[in-house]
Backbone as JSON Lines, residues from 0, in Angstrom:
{"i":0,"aa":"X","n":[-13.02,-2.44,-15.72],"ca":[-12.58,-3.3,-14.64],"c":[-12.42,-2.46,-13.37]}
{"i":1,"aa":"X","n":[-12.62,-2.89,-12.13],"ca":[-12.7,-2.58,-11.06],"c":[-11.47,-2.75,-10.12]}
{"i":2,"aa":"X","n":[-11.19,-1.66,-9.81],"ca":[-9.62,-2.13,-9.29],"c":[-10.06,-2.21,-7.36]}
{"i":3,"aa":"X","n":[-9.05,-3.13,-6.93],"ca":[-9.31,-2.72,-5.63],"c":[-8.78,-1.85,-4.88]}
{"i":4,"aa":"X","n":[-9.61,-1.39,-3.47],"ca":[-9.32,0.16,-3.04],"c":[-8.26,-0.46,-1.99]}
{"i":5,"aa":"X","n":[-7.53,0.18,-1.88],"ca":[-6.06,0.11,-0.74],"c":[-6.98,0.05,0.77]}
{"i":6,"aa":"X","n":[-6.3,-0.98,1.78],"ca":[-6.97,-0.82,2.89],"c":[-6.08,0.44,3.47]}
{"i":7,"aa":"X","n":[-6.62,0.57,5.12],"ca":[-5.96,2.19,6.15],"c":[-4.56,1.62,5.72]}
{"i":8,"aa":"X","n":[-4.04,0.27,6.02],"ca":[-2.73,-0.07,6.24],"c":[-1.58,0.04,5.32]}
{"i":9,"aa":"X","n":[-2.26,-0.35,4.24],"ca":[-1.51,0.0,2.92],"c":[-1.42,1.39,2.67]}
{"i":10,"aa":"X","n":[-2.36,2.22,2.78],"ca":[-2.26,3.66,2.63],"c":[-1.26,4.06,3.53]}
{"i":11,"aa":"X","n":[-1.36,3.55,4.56],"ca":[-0.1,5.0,6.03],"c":[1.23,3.99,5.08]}
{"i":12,"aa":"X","n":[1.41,2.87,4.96],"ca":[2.8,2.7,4.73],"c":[3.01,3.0,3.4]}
{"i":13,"aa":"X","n":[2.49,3.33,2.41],"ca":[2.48,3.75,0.8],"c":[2.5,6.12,1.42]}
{"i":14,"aa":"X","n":[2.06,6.38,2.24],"ca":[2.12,7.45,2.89],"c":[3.63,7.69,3.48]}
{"i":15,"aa":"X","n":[3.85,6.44,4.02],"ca":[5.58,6.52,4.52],"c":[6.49,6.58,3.78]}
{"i":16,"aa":"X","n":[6.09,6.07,2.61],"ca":[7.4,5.5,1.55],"c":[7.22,7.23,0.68]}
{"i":17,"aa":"X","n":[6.66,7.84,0.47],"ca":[6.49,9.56,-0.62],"c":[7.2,10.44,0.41]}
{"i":18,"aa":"X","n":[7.3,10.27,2.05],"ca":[8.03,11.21,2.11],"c":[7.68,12.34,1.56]}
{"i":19,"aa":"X","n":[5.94,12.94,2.54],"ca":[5.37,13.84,2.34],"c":[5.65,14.42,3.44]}
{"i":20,"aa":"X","n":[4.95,15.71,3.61],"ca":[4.86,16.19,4.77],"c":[3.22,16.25,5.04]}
{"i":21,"aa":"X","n":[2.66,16.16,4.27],"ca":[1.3,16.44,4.21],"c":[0.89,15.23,5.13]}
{"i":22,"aa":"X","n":[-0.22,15.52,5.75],"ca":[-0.67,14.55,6.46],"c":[-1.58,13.49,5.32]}
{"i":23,"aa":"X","n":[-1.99,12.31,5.63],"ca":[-2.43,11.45,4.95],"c":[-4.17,11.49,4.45]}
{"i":24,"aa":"X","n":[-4.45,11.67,5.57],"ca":[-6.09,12.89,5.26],"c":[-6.29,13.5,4.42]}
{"i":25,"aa":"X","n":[-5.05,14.57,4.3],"ca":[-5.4,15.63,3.47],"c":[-4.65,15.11,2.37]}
{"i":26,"aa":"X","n":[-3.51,14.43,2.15],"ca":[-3.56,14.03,0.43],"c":[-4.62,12.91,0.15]}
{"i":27,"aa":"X","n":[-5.84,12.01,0.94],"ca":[-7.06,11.91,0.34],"c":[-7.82,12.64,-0.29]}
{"i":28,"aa":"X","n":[-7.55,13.48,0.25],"ca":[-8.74,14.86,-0.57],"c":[-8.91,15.24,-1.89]}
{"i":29,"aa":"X","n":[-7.58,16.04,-1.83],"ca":[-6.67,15.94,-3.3],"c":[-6.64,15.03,-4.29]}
{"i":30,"aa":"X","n":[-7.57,14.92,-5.56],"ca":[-7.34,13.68,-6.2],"c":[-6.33,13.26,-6.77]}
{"i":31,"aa":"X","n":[-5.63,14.19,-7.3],"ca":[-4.22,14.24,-7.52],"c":[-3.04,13.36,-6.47]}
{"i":32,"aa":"X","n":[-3.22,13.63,-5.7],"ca":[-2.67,13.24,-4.58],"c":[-2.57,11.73,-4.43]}
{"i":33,"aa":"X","n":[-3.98,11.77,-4.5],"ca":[-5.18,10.59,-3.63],"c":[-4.53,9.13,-4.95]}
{"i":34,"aa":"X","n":[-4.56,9.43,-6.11],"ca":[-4.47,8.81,-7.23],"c":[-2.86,8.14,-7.1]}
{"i":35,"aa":"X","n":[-1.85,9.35,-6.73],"ca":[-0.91,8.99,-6.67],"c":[-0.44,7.83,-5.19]}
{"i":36,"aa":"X","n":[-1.13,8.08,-4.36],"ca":[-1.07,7.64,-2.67],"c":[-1.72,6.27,-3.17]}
{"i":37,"aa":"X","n":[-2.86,5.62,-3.91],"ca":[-3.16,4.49,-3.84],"c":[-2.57,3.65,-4.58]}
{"i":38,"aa":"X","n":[-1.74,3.74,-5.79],"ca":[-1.12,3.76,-6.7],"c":[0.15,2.54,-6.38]}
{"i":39,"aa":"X","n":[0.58,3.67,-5.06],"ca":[1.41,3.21,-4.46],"c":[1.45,2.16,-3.34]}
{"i":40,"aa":"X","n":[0.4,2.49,-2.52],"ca":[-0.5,1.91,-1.95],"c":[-1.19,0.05,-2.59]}
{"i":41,"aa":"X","n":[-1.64,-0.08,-4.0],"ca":[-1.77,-0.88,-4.28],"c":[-0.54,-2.37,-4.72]}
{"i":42,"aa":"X","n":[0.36,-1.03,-4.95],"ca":[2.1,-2.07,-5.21],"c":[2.3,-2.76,-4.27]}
{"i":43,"aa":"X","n":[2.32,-1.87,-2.97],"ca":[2.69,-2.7,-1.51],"c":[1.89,-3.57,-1.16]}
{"i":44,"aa":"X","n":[0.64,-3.81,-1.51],"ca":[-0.55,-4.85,-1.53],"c":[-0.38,-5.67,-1.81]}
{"i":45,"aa":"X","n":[0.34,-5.82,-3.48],"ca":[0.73,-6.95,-4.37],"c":[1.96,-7.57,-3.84]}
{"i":46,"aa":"X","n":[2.97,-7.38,-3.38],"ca":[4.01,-7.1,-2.95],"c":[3.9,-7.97,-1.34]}
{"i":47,"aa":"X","n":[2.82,-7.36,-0.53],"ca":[2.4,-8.05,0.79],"c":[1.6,-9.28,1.11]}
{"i":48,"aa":"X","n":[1.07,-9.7,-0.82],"ca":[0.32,-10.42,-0.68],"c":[1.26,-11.83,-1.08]}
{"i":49,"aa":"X","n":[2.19,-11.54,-1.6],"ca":[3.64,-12.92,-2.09],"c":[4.36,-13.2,-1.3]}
{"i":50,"aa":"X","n":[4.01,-12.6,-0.13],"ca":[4.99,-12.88,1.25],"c":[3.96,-14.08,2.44]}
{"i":51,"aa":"X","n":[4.25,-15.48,2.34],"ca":[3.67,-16.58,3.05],"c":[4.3,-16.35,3.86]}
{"i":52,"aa":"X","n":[3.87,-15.29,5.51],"ca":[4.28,-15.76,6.85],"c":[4.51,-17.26,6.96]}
{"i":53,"aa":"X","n":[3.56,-17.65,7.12],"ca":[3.66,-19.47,7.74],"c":[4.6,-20.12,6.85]}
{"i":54,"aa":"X","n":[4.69,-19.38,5.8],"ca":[5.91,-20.53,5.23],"c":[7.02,-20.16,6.08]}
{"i":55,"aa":"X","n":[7.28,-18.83,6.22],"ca":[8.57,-18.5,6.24],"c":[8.8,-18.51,8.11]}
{"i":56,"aa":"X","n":[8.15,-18.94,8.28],"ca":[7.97,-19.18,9.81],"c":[8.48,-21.12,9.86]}
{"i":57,"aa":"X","n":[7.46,-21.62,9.35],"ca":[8.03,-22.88,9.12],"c":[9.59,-23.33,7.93]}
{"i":58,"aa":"X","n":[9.76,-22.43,7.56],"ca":[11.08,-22.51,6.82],"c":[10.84,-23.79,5.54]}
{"i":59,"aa":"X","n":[10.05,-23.77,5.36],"ca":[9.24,-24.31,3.96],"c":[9.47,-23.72,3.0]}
{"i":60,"aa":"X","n":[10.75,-24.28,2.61],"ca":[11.55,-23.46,1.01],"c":[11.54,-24.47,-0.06]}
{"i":61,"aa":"X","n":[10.53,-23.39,-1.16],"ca":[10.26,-24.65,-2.18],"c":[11.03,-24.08,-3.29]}
């Protein structure tokens, strides 16, 4: 199965949350790194994807 790849956006804020010092570039490189950065990266995805702006803009509480 094919997982999907983290977009730039998910990566810098999955980059914010490790509280590296390393720049985000260079833990791509690193697969080690890279494995752990999308990982994380993919949570915040799942996570960003259960959040309905327009609902919660229209206050549409079901």
């Amino acid at each position: 199965m094919h997982r999907i790849s983290p977009d730039r956006a998910a990566l810098e804020v999955a980059h914010s949350r490790l509280y590296v010092t390393t720049p985000l570039d260079e833990m791509l490189k690193d697969p080690t790194l890279k494995i752990i950065l999308e990982v994380v990266a993919r949570r915040h995805m799942q996570r960003r994807a259960r959040v309905d702006v327009k609902k919660l803009q229209a206050n549409d509480n079901d």
